[in-house]
Tab-separated table of C-alpha atoms in Angstrom:
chain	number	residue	atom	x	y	z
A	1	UNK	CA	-16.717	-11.995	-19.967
A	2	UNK	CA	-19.224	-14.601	-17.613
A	3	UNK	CA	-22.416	-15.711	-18.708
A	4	UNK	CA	-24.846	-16.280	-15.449
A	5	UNK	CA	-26.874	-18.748	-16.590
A	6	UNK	CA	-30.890	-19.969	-15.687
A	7	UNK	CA	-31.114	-16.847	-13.450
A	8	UNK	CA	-34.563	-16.303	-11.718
A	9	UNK	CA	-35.133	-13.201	-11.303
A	10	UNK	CA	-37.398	-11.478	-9.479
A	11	UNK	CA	-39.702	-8.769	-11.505
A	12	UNK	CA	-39.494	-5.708	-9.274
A	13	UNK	CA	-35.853	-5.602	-9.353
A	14	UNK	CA	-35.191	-6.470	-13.208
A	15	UNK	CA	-35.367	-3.495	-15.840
A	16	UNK	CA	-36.079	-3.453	-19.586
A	17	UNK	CA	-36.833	-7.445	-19.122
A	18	UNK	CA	-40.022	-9.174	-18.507
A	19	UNK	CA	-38.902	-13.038	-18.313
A	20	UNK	CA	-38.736	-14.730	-15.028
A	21	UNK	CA	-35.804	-16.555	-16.201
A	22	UNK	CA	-32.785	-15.317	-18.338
A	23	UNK	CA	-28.792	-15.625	-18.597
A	24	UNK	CA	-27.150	-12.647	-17.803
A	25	UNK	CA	-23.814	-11.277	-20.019
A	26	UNK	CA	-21.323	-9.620	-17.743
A	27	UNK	CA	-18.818	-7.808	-19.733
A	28	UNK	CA	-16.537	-5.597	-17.415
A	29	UNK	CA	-17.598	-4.400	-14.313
A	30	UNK	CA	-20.723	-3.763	-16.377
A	31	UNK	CA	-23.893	-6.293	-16.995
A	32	UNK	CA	-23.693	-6.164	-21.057
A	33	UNK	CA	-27.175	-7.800	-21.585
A	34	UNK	CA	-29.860	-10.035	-19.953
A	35	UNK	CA	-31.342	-12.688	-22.681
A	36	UNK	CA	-33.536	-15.340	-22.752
A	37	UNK	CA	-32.233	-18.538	-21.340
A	38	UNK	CA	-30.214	-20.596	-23.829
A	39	UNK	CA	-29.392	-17.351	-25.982
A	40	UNK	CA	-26.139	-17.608	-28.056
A	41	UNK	CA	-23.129	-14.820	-27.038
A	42	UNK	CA	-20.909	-14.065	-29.808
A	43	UNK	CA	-17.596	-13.618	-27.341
A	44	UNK	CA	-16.011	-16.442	-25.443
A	45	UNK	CA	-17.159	-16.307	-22.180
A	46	UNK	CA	-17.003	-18.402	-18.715
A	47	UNK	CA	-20.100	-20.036	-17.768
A	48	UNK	CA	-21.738	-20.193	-14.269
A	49	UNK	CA	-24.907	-22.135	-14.646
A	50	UNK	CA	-26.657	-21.000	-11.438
A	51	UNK	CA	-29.372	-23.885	-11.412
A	52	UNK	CA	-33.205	-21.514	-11.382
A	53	UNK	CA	-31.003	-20.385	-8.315
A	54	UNK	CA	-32.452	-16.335	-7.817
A	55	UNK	CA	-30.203	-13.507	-9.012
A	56	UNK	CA	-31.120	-10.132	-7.484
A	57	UNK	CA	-29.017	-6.757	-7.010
A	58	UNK	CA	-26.527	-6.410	-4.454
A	59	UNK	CA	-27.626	-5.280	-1.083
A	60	UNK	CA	-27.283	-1.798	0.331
A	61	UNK	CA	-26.462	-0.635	4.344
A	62	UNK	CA	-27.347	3.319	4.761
A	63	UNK	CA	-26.417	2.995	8.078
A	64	UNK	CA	-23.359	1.143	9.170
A	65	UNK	CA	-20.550	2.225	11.594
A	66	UNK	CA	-17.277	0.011	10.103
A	67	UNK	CA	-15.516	0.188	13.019
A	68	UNK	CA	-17.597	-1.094	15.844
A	69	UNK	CA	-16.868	-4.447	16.158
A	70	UNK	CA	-18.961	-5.957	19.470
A	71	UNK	CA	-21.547	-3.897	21.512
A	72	UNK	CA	-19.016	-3.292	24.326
A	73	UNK	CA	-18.032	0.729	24.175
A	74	UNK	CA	-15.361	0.375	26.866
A	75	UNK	CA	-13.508	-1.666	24.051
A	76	UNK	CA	-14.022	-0.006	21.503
A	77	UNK	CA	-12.956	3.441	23.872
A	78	UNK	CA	-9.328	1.738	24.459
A	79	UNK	CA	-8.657	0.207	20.794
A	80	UNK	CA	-5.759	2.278	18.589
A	81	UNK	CA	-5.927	3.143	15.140
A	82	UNK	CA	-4.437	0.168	13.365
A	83	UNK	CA	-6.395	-2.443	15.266
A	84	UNK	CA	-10.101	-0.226	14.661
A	85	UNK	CA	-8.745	-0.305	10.796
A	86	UNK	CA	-8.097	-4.123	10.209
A	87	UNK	CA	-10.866	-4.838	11.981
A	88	UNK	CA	-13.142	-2.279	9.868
A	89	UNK	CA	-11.673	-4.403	6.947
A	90	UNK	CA	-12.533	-7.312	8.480
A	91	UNK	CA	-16.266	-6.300	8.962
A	92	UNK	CA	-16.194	-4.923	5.172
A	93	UNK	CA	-15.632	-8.138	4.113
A	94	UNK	CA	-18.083	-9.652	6.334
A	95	UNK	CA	-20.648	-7.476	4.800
A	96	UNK	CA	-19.475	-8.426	1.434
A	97	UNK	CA	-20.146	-12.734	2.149
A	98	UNK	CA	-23.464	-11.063	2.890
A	99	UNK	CA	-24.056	-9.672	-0.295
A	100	UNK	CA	-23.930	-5.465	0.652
A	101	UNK	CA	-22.327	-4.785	-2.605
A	102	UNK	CA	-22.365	-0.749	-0.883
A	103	UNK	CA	-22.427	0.116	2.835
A	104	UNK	CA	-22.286	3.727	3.652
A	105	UNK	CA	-20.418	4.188	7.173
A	106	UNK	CA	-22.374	6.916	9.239
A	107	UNK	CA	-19.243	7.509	11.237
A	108	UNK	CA	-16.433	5.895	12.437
A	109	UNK	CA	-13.239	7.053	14.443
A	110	UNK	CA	-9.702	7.585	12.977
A	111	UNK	CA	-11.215	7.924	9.691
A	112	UNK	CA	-11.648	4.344	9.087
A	113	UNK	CA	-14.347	4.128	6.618
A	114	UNK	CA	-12.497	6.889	4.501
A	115	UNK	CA	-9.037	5.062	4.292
A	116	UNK	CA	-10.928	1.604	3.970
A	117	UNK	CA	-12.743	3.339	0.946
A	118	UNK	CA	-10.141	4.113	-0.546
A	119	UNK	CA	-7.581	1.116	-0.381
A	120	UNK	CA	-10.958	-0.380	-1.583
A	121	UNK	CA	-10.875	1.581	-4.398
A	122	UNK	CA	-7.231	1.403	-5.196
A	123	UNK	CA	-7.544	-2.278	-5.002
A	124	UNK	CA	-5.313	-2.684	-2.581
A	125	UNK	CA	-8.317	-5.290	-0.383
A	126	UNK	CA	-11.394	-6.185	-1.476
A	127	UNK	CA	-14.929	-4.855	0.431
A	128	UNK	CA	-17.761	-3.362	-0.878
A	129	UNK	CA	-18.475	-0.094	-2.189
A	130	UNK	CA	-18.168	2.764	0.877
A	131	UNK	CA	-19.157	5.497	1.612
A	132	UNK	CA	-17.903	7.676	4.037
A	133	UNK	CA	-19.269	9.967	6.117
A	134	UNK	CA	-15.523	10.776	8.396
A	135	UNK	CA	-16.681	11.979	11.899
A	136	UNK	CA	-19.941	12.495	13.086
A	137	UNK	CA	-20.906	16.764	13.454
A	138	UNK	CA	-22.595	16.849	17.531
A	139	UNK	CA	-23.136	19.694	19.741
A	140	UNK	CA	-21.828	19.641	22.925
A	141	UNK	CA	-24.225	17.187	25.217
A	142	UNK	CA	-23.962	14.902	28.042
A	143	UNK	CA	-22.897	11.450	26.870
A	144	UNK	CA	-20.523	12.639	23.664
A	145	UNK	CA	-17.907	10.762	26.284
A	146	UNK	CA	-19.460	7.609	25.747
A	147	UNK	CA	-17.977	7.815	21.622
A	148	UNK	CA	-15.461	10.216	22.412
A	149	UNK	CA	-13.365	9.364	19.427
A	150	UNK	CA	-16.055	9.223	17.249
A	151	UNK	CA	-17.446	12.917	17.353
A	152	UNK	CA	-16.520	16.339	16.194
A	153	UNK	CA	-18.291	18.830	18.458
A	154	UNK	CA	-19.794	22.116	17.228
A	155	UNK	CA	-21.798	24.214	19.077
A	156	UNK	CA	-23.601	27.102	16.682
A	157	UNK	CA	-23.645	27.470	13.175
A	158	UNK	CA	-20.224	29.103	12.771
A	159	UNK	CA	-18.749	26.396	14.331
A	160	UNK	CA	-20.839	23.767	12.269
A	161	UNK	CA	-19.691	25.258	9.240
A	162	UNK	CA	-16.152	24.753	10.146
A	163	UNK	CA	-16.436	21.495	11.287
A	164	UNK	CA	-18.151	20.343	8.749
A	165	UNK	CA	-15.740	21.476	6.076
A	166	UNK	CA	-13.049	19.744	8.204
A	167	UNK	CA	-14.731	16.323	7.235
A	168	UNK	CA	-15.333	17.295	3.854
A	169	UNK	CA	-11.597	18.485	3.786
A	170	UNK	CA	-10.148	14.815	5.261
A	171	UNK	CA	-12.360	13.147	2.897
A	172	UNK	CA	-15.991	12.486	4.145
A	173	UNK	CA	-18.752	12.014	1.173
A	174	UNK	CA	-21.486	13.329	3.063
A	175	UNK	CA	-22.009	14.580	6.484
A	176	UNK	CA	-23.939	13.132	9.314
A	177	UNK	CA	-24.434	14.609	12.093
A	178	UNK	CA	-26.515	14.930	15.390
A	179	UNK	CA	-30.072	16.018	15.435
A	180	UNK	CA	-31.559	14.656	18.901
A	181	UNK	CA	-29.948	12.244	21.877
A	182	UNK	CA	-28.332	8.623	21.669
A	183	UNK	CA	-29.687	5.682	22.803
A	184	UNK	CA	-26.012	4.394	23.438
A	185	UNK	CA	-24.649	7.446	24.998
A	186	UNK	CA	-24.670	7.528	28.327
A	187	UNK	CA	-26.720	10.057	29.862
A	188	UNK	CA	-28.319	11.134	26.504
A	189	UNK	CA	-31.892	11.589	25.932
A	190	UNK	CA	-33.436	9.899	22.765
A	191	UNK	CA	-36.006	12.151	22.058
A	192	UNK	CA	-34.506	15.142	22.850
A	193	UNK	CA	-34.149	17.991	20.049
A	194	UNK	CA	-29.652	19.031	20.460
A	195	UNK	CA	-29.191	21.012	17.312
A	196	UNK	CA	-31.277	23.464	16.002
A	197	UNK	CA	-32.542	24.535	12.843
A	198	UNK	CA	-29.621	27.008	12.354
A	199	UNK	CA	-26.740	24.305	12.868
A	200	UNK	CA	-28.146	21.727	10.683
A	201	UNK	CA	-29.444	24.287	7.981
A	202	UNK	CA	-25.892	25.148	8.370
A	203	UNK	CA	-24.235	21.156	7.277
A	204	UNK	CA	-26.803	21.166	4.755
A	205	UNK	CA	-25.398	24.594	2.995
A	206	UNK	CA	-22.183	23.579	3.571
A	207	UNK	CA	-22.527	19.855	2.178
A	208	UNK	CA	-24.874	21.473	-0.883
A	209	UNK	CA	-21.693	23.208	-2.025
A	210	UNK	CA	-19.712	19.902	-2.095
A	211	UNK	CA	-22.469	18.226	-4.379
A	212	UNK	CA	-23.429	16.531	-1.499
A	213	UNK	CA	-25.957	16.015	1.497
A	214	UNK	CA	-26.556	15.390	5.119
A	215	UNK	CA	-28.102	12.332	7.124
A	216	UNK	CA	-29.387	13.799	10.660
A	217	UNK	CA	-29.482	11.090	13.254
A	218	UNK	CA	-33.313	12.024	14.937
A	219	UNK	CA	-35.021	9.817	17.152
A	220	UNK	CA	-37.120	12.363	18.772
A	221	UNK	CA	-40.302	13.855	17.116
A	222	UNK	CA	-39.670	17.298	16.597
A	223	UNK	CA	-35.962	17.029	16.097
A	224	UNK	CA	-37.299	14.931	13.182
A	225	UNK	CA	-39.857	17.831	11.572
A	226	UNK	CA	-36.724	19.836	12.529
A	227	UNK	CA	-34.569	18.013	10.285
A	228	UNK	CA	-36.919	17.738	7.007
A	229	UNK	CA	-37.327	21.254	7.076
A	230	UNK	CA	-33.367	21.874	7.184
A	231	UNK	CA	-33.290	20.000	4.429
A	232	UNK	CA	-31.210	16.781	5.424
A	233	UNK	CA	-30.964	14.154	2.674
A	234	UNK	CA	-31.895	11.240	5.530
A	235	UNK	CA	-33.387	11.003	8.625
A	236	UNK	CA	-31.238	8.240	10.782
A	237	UNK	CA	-33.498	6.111	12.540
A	238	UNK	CA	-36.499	8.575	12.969
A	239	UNK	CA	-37.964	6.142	16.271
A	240	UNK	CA	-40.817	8.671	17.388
A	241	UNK	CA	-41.634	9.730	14.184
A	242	UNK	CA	-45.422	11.311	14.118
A	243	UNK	CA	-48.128	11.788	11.707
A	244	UNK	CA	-46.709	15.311	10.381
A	245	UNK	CA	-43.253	14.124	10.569
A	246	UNK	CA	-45.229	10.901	7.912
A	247	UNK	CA	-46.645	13.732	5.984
A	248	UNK	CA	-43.723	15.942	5.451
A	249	UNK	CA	-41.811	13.004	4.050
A	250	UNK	CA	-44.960	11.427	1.800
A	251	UNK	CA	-43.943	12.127	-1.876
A	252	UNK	CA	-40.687	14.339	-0.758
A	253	UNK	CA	-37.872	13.217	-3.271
A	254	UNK	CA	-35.042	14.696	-1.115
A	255	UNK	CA	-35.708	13.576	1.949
A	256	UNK	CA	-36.525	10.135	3.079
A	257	UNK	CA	-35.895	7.820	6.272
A	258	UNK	CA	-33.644	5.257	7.275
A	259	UNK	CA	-35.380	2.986	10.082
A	260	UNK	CA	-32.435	0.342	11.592
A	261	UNK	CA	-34.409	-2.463	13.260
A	262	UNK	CA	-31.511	-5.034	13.162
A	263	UNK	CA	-30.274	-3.648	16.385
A	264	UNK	CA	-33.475	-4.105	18.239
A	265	UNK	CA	-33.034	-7.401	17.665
A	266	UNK	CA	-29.833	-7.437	19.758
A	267	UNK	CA	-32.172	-6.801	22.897
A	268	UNK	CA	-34.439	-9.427	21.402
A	269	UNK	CA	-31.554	-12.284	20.636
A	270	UNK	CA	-29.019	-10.863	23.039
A	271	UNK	CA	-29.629	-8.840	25.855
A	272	UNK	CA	-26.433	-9.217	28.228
A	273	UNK	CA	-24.841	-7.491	25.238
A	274	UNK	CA	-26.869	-4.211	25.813
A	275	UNK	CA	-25.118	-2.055	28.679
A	276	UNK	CA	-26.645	-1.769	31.699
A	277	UNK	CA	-27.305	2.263	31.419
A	278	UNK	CA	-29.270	1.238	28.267
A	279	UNK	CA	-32.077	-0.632	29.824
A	280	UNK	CA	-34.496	2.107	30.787
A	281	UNK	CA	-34.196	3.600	27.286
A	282	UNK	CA	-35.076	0.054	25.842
A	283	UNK	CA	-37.908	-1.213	27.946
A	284	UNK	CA	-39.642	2.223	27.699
A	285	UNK	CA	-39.092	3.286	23.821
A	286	UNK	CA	-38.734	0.341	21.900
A	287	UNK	CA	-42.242	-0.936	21.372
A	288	UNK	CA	-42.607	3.082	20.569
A	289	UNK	CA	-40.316	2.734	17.657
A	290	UNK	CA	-41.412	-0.506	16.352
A	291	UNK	CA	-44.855	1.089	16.255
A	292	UNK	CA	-44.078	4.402	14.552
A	293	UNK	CA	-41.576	2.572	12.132
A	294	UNK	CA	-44.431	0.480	11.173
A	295	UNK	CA	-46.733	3.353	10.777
A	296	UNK	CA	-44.427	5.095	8.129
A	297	UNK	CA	-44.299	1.981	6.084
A	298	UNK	CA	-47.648	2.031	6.002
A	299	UNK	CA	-48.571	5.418	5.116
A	300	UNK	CA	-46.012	4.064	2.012
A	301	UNK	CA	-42.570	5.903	2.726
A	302	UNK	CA	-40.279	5.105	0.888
A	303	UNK	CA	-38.017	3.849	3.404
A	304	UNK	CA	-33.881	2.983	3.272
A	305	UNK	CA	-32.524	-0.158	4.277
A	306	UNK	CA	-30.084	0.395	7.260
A	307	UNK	CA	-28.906	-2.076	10.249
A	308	UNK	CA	-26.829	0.091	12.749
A	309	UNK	CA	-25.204	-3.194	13.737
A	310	UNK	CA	-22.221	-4.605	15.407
A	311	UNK	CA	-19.518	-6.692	13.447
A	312	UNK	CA	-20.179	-9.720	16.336
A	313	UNK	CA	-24.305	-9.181	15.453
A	314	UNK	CA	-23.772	-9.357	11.771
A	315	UNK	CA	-21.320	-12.283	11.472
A	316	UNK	CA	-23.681	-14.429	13.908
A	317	UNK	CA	-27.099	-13.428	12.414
A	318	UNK	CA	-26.779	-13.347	8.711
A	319	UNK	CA	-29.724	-11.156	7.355
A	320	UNK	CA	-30.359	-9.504	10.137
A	321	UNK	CA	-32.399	-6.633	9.061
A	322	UNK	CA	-34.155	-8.890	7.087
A	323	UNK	CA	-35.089	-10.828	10.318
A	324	UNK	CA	-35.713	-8.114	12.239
A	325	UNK	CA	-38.020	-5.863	9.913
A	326	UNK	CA	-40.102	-9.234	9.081
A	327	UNK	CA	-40.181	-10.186	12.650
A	328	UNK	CA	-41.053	-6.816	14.414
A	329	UNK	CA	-42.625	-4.849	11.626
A	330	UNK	CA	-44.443	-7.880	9.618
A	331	UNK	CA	-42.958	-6.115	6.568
A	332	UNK	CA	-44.112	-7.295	2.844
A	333	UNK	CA	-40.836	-9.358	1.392
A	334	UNK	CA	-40.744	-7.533	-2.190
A	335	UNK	CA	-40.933	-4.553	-0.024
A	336	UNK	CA	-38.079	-5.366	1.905
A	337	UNK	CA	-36.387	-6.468	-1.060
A	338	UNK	CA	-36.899	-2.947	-2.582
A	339	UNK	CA	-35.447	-1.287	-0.004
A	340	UNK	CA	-32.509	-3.171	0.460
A	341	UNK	CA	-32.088	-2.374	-2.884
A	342	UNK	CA	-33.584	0.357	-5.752
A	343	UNK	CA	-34.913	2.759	-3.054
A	344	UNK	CA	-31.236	2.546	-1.286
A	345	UNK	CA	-29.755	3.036	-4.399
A	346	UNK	CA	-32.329	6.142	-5.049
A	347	UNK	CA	-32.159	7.517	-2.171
A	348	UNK	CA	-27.814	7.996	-2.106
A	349	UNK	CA	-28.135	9.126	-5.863
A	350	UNK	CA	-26.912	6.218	-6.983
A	351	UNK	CA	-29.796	4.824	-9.451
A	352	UNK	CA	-28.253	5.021	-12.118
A	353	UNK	CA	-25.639	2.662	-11.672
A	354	UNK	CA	-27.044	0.224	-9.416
A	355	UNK	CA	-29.945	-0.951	-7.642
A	356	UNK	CA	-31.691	-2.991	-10.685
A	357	UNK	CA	-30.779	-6.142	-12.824
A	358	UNK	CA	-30.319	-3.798	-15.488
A	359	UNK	CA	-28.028	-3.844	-18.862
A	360	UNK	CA	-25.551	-1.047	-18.287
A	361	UNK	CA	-25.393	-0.724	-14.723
A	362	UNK	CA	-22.717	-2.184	-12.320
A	363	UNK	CA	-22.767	-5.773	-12.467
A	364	UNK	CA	-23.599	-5.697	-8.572
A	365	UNK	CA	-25.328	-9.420	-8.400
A	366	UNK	CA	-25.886	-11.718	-5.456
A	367	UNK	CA	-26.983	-15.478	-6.259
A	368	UNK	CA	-29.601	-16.545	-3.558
A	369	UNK	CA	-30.313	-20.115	-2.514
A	370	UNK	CA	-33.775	-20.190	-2.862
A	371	UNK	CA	-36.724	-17.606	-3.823
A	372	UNK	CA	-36.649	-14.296	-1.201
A	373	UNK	CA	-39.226	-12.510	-2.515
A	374	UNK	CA	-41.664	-15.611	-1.379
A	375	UNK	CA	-39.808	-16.589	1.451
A	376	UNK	CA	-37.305	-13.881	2.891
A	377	UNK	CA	-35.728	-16.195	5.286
A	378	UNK	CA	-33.811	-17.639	2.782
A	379	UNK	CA	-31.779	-14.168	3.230
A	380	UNK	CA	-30.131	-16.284	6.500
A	381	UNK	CA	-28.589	-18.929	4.371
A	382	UNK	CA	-24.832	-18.714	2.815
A	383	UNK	CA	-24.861	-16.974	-0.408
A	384	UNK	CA	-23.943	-19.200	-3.391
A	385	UNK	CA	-22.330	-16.126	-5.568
A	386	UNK	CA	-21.302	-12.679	-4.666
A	387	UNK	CA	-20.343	-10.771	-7.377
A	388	UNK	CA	-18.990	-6.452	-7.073
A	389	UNK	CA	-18.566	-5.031	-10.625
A	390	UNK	CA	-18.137	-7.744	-12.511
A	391	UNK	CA	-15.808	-9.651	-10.321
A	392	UNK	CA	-16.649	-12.605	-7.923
A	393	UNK	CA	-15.583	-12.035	-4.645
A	394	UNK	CA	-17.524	-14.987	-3.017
């Protein structure tokens, strides 16, 4: 057992305890009890006093792609299966100094995220939590060349069905697939509607029957309505999202959107990353996104916390999506804070085990240098603890 002791904590993400400061009982992979500080534990136990240091939840990623390691696609395009796979475990583990306790992969190629799940699982390495989504479901459309590896194409319902049962079949938790055009595919069209109702009614039938659910990646307005109404669990990145699209999410428990600002920021920080066939796309629909992102939070979405980063991006700009959401969006910290955490946890079904500083859920706990919900900067700095079910992995 460990005893974290002089935790702050910060209110909105503590259950069932109304202190600001308590030591925390870690029995297992489980959090056994949160008491006042100085309380007596019956069991022997190792002690970490963390100093007033702030002890919050382990962060989530809805919307990570393990094996993408730089913003180059003609790398990526050449790489085999066992150098996208160590990598993939070496971005896991990046995301784990970070404190994302659980990163669901929105597709990778050569089922990475599935077999790095897994080994994770077994024990064989140490990452965080995954889940997996196998590859991502597209119709047939001008720039699918750009990922070729990376998509499973499916052109009409019958042929959604089938694929989709393939990923289910290799492994895949949930299924993500296409709603509207890429931003990094070249030749695709952002806001243009590529599946219809019929195919992605189709993954969501198909996924309900595996217990499970579909995230649609929509940037374009009425591929997003088109979406909701198919009954996706997500809606990846929803850029152009409109007033309806606001209202037909407002107060809907199954469906909910995942913005990713962090890569914006890689046109902000680093722009000869971005590929030259990009560039229109950026200059004329960014400020678009930032703006309609920033008019769901305010209408009070509950919104997921996703990055769609890079490995290089990630390991050179700690907190990323923390920068970038505060930066563009002038987001509220405990807000942020939320969604990095409870609603992420809420929204993949997962409340019940993580999320909170809770007694009985997973002992998913990151120690932060300093106070984040007053200052969220402090996201940027080196972690002090990491800790995945009970066990310390930085």
């Amino acid at each position: 057992m460990i005893v974290l002791k002089n935790c702050r904590l910060v209110r909105e993400l503590t259950e069932d305890y109304a202190n600001q400061y308590a030591d925390i009982l870690i029995e297992g992979k489980y959090i056994k009890a949160i008491k006042e500080v100085g309380s007596h534990f019956d069991a022997a136990c190792a002690e970490i006093d963390v100093c007033g240091k702030t002890v919050i939840p382990g962060l989530f990623d809805l919307h990570a792609h393990i094996d993408c390691r730089s913003q180059d696609a003609n790398k990526m395009q050449t790489k085999d299966a066992g150098t996208i796979l160590f990598e993939a475990y070496e971005f896991g583990r990046e995301y784990l100094r970070q404190g994302y306790t659980t990163v669901r992969d929105c597709g990778s190629r050569f089922n990475a995220a599935i077999a790095l799940r897994d080994a994770i699982n077994r024990g064989i390495v140490d990452g965080p939590r995954m889940i997996a989504s196998g590859l991502i479901v597209t119709p047939t459309e001008r720039g699918n060349d750009t990922f070729k590896a990376l998509y499973a194409e499916a052109d009409g319902p019958e042929e959604t069905q089938k694929a989709c049962r393939k990923e289910f079949q290799k492994g895949a938790d949930f299924i993500k697939i296409m709603g509207t055009g890429a931003f990094y595919n070249e030749g695709g069209v952002p806001g243009e509607t590529i599946a219809s109702f019929e195919e992605l009614a189709m993954a969501v039938n198909v996924a309900k029957m595996k217990n499970s659910y579909v995230a649609a990646h929509c940037h374009g307005v009425e591929g997003i309505k088109l979406a909701i109404r198919a009954g996706v669990r997500t809606v990846e990145h929803a850029s152009f999202i409109d007033e309806q699209g606001i209202s037909l999410l407002k107060g809907n428990e199954n469906c909910f959107m995942v913005p990713t600002m962090a890569i914006d920021m890689v046109t902000v920080d680093d722009p000869s990353l971005i590929p030259d066939h990009m560039w229109d796309k950026v200059d004329t629909l960014t400020e678009a996104t930032r703006i309609c992102t920033k008019n769901a939070y305010q209408a009070g979405l509950k919104l997921g916390w996703g990055s769609d980063i890079d490995f290089e991006s990630l390991k050179n700009h700690p907190g990323y999506e923390f920068v970038a959401r505060k930066r563009l969006l002038g987001f509220d910290n405990i807000e942020m804070l939320l969604q990095a955490t409870k609603y992420s946890a809420e929204i993949v079904l997962l409340q019940d085990q993580l999320g909170t500083v809770k007694a009985g859920k997973y002992a998913d706990l990151i120690v932060v240098d300093g106070n984040p919900d007053e200052d969220v900067d402090v996201m940027q700095k080196d972690l002090c603890h990491v800790i995945k079910e009970g066990k310390i992995v930085y």
